Tab-separated table of C-alpha atoms in Angstrom:
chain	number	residue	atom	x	y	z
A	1	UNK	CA	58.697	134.212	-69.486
A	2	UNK	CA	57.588	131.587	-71.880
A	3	UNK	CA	58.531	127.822	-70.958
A	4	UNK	CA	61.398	126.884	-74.079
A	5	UNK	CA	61.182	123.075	-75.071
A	6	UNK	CA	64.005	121.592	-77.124
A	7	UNK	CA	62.979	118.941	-79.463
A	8	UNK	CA	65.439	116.082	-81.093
A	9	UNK	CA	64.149	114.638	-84.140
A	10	UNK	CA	61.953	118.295	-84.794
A	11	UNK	CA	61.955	116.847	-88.693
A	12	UNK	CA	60.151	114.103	-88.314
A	13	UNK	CA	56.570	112.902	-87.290
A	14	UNK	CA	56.354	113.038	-84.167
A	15	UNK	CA	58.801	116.091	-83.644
A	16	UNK	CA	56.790	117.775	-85.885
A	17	UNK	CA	53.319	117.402	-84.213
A	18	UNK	CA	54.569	118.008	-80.670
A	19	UNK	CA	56.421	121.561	-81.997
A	20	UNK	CA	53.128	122.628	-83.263
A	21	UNK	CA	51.270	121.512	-79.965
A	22	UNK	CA	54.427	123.382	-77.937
A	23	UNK	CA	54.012	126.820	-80.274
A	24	UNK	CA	50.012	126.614	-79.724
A	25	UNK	CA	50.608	127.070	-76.135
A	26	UNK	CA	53.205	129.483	-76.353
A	27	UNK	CA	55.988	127.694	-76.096
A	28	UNK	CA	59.496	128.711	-77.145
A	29	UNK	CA	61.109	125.658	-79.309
A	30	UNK	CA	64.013	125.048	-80.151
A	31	UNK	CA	64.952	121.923	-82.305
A	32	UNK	CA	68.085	120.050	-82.537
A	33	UNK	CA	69.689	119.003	-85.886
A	34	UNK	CA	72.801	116.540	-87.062
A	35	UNK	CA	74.452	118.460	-89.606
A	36	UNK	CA	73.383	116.828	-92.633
A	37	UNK	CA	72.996	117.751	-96.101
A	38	UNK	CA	70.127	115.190	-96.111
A	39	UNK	CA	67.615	116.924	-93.583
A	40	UNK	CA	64.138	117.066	-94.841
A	41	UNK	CA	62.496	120.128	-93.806
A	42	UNK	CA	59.244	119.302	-95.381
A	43	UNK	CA	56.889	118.329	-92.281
A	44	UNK	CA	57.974	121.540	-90.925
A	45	UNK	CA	58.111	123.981	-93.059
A	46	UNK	CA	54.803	126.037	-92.448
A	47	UNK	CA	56.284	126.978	-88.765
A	48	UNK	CA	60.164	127.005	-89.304
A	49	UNK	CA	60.237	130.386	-89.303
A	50	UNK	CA	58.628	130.126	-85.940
A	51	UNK	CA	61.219	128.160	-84.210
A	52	UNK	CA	65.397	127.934	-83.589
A	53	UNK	CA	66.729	125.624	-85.020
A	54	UNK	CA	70.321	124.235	-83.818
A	55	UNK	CA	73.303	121.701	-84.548
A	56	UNK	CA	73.465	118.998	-82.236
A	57	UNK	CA	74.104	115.014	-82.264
A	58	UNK	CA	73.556	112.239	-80.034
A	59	UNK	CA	76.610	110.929	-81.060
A	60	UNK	CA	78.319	113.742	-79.406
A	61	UNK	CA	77.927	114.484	-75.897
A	62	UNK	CA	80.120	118.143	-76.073
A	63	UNK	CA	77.314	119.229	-78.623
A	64	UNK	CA	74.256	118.367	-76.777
A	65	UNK	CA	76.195	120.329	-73.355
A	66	UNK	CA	76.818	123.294	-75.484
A	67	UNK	CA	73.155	123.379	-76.898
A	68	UNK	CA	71.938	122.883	-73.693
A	69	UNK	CA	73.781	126.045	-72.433
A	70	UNK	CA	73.355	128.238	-74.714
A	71	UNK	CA	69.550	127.809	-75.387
A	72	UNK	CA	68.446	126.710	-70.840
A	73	UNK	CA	65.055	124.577	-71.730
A	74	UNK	CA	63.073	123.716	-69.432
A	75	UNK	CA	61.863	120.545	-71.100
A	76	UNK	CA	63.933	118.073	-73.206
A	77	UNK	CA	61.540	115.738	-75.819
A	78	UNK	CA	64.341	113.432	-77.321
A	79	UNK	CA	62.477	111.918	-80.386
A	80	UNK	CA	65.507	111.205	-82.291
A	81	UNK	CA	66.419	108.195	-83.289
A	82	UNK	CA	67.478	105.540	-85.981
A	83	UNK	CA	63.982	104.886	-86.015
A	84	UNK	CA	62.709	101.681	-88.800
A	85	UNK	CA	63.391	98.547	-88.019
A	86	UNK	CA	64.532	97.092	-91.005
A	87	UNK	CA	67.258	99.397	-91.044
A	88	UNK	CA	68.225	98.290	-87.403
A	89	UNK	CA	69.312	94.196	-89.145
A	90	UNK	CA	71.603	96.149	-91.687
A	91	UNK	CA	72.843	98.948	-88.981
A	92	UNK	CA	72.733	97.053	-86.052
A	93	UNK	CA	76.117	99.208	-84.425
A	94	UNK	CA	74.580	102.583	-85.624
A	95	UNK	CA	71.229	101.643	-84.090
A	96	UNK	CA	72.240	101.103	-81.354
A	97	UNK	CA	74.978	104.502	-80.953
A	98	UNK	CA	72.370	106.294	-81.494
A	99	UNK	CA	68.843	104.907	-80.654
A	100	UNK	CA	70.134	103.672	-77.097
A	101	UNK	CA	73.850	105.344	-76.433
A	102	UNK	CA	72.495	108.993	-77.902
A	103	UNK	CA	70.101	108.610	-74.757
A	104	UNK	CA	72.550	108.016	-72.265
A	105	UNK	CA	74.400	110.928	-73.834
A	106	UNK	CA	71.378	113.255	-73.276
A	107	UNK	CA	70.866	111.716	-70.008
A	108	UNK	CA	74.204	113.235	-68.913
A	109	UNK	CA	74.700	116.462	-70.744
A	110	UNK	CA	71.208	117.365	-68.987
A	111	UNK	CA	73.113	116.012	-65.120
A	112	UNK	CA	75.803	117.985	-66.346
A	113	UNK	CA	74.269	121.579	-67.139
A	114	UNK	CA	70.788	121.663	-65.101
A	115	UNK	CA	69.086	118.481	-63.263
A	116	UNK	CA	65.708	120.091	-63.057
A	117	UNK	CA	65.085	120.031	-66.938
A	118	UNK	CA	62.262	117.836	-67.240
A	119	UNK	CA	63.076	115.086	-69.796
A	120	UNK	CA	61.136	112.777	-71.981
A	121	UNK	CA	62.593	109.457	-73.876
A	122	UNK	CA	60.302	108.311	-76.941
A	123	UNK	CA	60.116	104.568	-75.337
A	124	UNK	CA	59.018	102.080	-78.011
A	125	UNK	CA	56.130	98.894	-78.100
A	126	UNK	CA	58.879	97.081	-80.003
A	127	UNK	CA	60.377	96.114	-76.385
A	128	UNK	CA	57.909	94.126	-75.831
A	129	UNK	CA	58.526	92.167	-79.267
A	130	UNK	CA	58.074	88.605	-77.926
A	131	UNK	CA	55.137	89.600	-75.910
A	132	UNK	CA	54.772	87.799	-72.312
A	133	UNK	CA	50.865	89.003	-71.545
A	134	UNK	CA	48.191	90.765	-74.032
A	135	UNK	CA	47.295	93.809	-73.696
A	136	UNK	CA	51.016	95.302	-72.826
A	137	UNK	CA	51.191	97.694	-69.734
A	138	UNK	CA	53.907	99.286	-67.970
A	139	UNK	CA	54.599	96.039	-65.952
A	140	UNK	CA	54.910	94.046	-69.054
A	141	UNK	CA	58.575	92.543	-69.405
A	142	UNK	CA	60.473	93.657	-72.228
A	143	UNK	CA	61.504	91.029	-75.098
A	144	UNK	CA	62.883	92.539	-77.943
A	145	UNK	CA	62.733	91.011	-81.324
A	146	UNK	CA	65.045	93.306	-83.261
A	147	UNK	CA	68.309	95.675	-82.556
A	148	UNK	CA	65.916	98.552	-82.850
A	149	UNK	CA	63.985	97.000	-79.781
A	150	UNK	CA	66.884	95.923	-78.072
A	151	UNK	CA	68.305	99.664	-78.394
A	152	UNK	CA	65.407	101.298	-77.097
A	153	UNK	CA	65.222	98.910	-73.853
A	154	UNK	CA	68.532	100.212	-73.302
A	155	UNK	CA	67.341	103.490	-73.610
A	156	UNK	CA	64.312	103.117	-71.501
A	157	UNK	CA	66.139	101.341	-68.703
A	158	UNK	CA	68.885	103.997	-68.759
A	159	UNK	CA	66.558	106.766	-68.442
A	160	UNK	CA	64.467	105.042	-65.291
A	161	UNK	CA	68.235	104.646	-63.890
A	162	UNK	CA	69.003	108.459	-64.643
A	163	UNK	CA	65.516	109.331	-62.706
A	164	UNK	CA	66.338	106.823	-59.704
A	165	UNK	CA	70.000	107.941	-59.555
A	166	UNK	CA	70.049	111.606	-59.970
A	167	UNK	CA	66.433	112.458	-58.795
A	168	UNK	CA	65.796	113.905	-62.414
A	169	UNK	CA	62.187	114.412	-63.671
A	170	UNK	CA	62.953	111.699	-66.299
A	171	UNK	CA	60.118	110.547	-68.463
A	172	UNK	CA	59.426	107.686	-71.152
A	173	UNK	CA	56.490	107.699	-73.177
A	174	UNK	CA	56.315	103.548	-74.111
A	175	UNK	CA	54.210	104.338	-77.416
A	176	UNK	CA	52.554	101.809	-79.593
A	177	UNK	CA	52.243	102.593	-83.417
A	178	UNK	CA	51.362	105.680	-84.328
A	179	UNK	CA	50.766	107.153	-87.402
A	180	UNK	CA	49.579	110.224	-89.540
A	181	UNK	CA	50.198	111.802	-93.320
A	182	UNK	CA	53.635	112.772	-92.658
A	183	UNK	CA	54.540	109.606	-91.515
A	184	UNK	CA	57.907	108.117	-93.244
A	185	UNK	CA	57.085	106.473	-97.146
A	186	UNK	CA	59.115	103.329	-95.540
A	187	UNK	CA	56.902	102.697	-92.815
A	188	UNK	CA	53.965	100.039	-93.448
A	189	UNK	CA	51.094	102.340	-92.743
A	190	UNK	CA	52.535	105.156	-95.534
A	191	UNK	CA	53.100	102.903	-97.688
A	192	UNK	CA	49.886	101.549	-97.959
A	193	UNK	CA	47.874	104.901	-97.866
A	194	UNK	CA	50.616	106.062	-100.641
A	195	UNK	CA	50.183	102.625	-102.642
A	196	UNK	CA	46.344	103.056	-102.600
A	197	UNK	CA	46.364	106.479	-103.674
A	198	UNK	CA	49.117	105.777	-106.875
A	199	UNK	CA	46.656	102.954	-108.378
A	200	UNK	CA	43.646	105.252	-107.457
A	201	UNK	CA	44.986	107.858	-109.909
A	202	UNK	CA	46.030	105.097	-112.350
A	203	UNK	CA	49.922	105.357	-111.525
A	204	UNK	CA	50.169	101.830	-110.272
A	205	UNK	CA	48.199	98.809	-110.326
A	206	UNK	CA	49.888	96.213	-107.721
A	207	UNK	CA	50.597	96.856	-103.983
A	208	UNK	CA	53.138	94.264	-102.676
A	209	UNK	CA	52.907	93.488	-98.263
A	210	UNK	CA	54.272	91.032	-96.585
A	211	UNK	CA	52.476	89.546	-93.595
A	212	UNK	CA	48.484	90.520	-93.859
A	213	UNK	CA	48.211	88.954	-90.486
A	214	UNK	CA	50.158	91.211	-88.398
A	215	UNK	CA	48.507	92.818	-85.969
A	216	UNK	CA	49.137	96.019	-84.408
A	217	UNK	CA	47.629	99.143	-81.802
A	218	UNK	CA	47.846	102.322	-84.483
A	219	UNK	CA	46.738	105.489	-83.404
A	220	UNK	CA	46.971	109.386	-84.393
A	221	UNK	CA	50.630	111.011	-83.985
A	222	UNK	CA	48.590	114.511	-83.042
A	223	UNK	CA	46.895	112.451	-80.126
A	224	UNK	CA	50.056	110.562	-79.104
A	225	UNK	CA	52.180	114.004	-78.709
A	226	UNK	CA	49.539	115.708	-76.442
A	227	UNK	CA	50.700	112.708	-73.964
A	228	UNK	CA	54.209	113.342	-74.530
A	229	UNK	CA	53.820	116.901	-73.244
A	230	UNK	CA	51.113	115.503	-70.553
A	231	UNK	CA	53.993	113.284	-69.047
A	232	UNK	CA	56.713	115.920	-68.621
A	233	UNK	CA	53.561	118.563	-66.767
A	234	UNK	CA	53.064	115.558	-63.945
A	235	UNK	CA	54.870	116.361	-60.743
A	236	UNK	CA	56.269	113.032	-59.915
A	237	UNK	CA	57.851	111.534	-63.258
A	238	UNK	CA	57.004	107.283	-64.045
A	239	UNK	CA	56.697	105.640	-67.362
A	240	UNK	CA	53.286	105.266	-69.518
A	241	UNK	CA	52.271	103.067	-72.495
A	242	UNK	CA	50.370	105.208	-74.749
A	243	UNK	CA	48.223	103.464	-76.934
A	244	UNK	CA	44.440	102.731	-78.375
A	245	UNK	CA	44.011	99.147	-76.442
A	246	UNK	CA	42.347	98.002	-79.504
A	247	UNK	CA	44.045	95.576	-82.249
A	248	UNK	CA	43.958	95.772	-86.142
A	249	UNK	CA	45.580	93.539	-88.627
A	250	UNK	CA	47.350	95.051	-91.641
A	251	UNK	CA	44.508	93.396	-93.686
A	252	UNK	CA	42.122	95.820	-91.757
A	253	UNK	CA	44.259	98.638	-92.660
A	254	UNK	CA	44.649	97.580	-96.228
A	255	UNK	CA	40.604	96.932	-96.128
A	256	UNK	CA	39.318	100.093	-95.145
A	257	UNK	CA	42.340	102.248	-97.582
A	258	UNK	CA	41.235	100.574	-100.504
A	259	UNK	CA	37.354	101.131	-99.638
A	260	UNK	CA	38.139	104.574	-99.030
A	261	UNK	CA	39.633	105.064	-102.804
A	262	UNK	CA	36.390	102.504	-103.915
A	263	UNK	CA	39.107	99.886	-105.049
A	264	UNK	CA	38.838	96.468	-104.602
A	265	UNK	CA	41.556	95.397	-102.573
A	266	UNK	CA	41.908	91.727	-103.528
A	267	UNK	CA	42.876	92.926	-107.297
A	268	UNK	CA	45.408	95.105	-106.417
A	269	UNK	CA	47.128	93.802	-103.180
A	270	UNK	CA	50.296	90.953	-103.844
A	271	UNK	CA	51.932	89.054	-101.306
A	272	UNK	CA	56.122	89.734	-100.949
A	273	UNK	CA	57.891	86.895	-99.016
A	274	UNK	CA	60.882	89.674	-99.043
A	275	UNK	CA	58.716	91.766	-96.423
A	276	UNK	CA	58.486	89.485	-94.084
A	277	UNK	CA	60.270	90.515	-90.444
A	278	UNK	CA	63.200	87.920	-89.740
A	279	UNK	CA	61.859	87.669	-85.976
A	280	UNK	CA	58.040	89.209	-86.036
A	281	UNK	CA	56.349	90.250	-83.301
A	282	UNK	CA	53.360	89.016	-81.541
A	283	UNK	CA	50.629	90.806	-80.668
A	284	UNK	CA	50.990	94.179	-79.949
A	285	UNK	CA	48.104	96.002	-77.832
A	286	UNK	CA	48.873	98.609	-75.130
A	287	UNK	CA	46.677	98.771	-72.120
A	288	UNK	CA	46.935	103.011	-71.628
A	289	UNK	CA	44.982	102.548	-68.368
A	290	UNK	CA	47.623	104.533	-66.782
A	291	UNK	CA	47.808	107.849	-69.308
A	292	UNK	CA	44.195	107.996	-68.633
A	293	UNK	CA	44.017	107.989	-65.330
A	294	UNK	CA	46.786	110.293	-63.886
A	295	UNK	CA	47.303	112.554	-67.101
A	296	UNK	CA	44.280	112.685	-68.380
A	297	UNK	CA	45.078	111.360	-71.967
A	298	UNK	CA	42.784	109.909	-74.295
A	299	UNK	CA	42.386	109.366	-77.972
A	300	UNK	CA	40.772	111.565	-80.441
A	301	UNK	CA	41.183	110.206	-83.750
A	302	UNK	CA	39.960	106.827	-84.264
A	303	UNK	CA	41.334	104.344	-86.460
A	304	UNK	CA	39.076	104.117	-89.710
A	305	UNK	CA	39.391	107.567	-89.263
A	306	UNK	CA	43.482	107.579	-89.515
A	307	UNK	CA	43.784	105.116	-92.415
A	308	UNK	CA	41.453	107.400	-94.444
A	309	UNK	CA	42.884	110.649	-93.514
A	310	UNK	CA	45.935	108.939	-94.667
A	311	UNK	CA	44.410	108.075	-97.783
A	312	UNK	CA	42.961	111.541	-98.615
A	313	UNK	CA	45.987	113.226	-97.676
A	314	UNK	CA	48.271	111.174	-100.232
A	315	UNK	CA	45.649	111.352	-103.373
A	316	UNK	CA	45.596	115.247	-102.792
A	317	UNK	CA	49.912	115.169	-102.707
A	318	UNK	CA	49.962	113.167	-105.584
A	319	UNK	CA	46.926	115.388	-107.585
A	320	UNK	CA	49.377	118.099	-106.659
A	321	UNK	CA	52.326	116.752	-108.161
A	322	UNK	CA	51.196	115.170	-111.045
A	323	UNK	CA	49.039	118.111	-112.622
């Protein structure tokens, strides 16, 4: 019998890269959807017809039991999440429902129907926000610096109480930025691959950032969601930081984009006070000493090489749409 995986957030990024990695080793998937008339199918959509897709909502714990029973998984990736952190300062209630509560919901449903599903919680670098030692490993303390971060301590800490209290094979993934072609227009790293690739073909002429100085650990979604899967295969279940250990400012990122198009990035680039973080972070870099050792996780893609697969990616989608 194939092992069946069930997926939250299967639309997005990172739910999309791990249900490809699932069906290439035979997996049976099965993804989880709110019902919403807003669902974007788009990352997706060359291997829908390859898995089930089902209503569910971490908002409700009766759905998630039913789902549960009805489909038996043997491994739970919950990737869903209200996931940008801008939107946590305007939503800070609905953040946290579903980004923190929605994980203590799965938590249960999962004691409730079948304690040996193995589970994995898509822990976040923005706990450690306020950062108390560089580079970040899994015996960093958390210090949040927005109610995105806040919410997904909550959900970290509940799962490692979940594990400890029921004996569950409860997982979470602490993953640094990671990024890829389908990752969201409102995120930073899209948004400057997308940018670069509207003035390359003449659509715009000014990209507006706000702080150049930011730094940040990016890496490859397709190499993070290999250690997703790697985590829930262990036999004794603990928490990993998955990340590149190497820093890169968003000037870096903007650098090698624009090179990549052959622009000159100090024409086209125009500072925005209103992106600015109200609380930023300090410096993010993840120490993924751990991954390495007991899973056997490494990188594959390295990080000139993400910003300009980025970049190639978004001048082909916008040669295709604009003729």
């Amino acid at each position: 019998m194939p092992r069946r995986a069930l997926i939250t957030g299967i639309t997005g990024q990172d739910g999309s890269y791990l249900a490809e990695l699932l069906l290439s080793m035979g997996y049976e998937v099965v993804g989880m959807l709110r019902r919403s008339s807003t669902v974007n199918f788009e990352r997706i959509a060359h291997i829908q017809d390859r898995i089930a897709l089902v209503t569910g909502d971490l908002l409700d714990e009766v759905s998630i039991i039913n789902v549960l029973r009805e489909h038996r998984p043997q491994e739970v990736y919950n990737l869903a999440a209200q996931s940008f952190v801008p939107t946590s300062w305007s939503q800070p209630v609905l953040t946290g429902e579903v980004t923190a509560m929605g994980v203590t919901r799965m938590l249960d449903a999962i004691r409730l129907t079948d304690r040996e599903i193995r589970f994995y919680q898509a822990s976040s670098s923005e706990m450690f926000g306020k950062v108390q030692e560089v580079p970040q490993s899994e015996r960093t303390p958390f210090y949040p610096r927005s109610p995105y971060g806040v919410a997904k301590v909550y959900g970290h800490w509940i799962t490692v109480n979940y594990r400890e209290s029921y004996q569950m094979h409860a997982t979470s993934g602490i993953l640094f930025n990671h990024e890829s072609p389908r990752r969201g227009m409102e995120f930073l790293p899209r948004k400057v691959s997308h940018g670069v690739a509207r003035i390359k073909l003449g659509l715009d002429d000014k990209l507006r950032l706000g702080n150049l100085d930011a730094k940040r650990d990016w890496g490859f979604a397709g190499d993070y969601v290999r250690a997703m899967w790697g985590m829930l295969q262990s036999d004794e279940p603990t928490d990993y930081v998955i990340a590149t250990g190497e820093t890169h400012s968003v000037r870096e990122f903007c650098q090698i984009a624009f090179d990549r198009a052959g622009l000159d990035m100090e024409s086209h680039v125009e500072i925005d006070k209103r992106f600015f973080r109200p609380a930023e972070v300090d410096l993010l870099v993840g120490d993924p000493k751990r991954a390495q050792e007991e899973i056997g996780w490494k990188t594959e893609v390295s990080f000139p090489e993400l910003v300009q697969m980025m970049v190639d990616a978004d001048i082909d989608l916008l040669r295709s749409q604009v003729g």
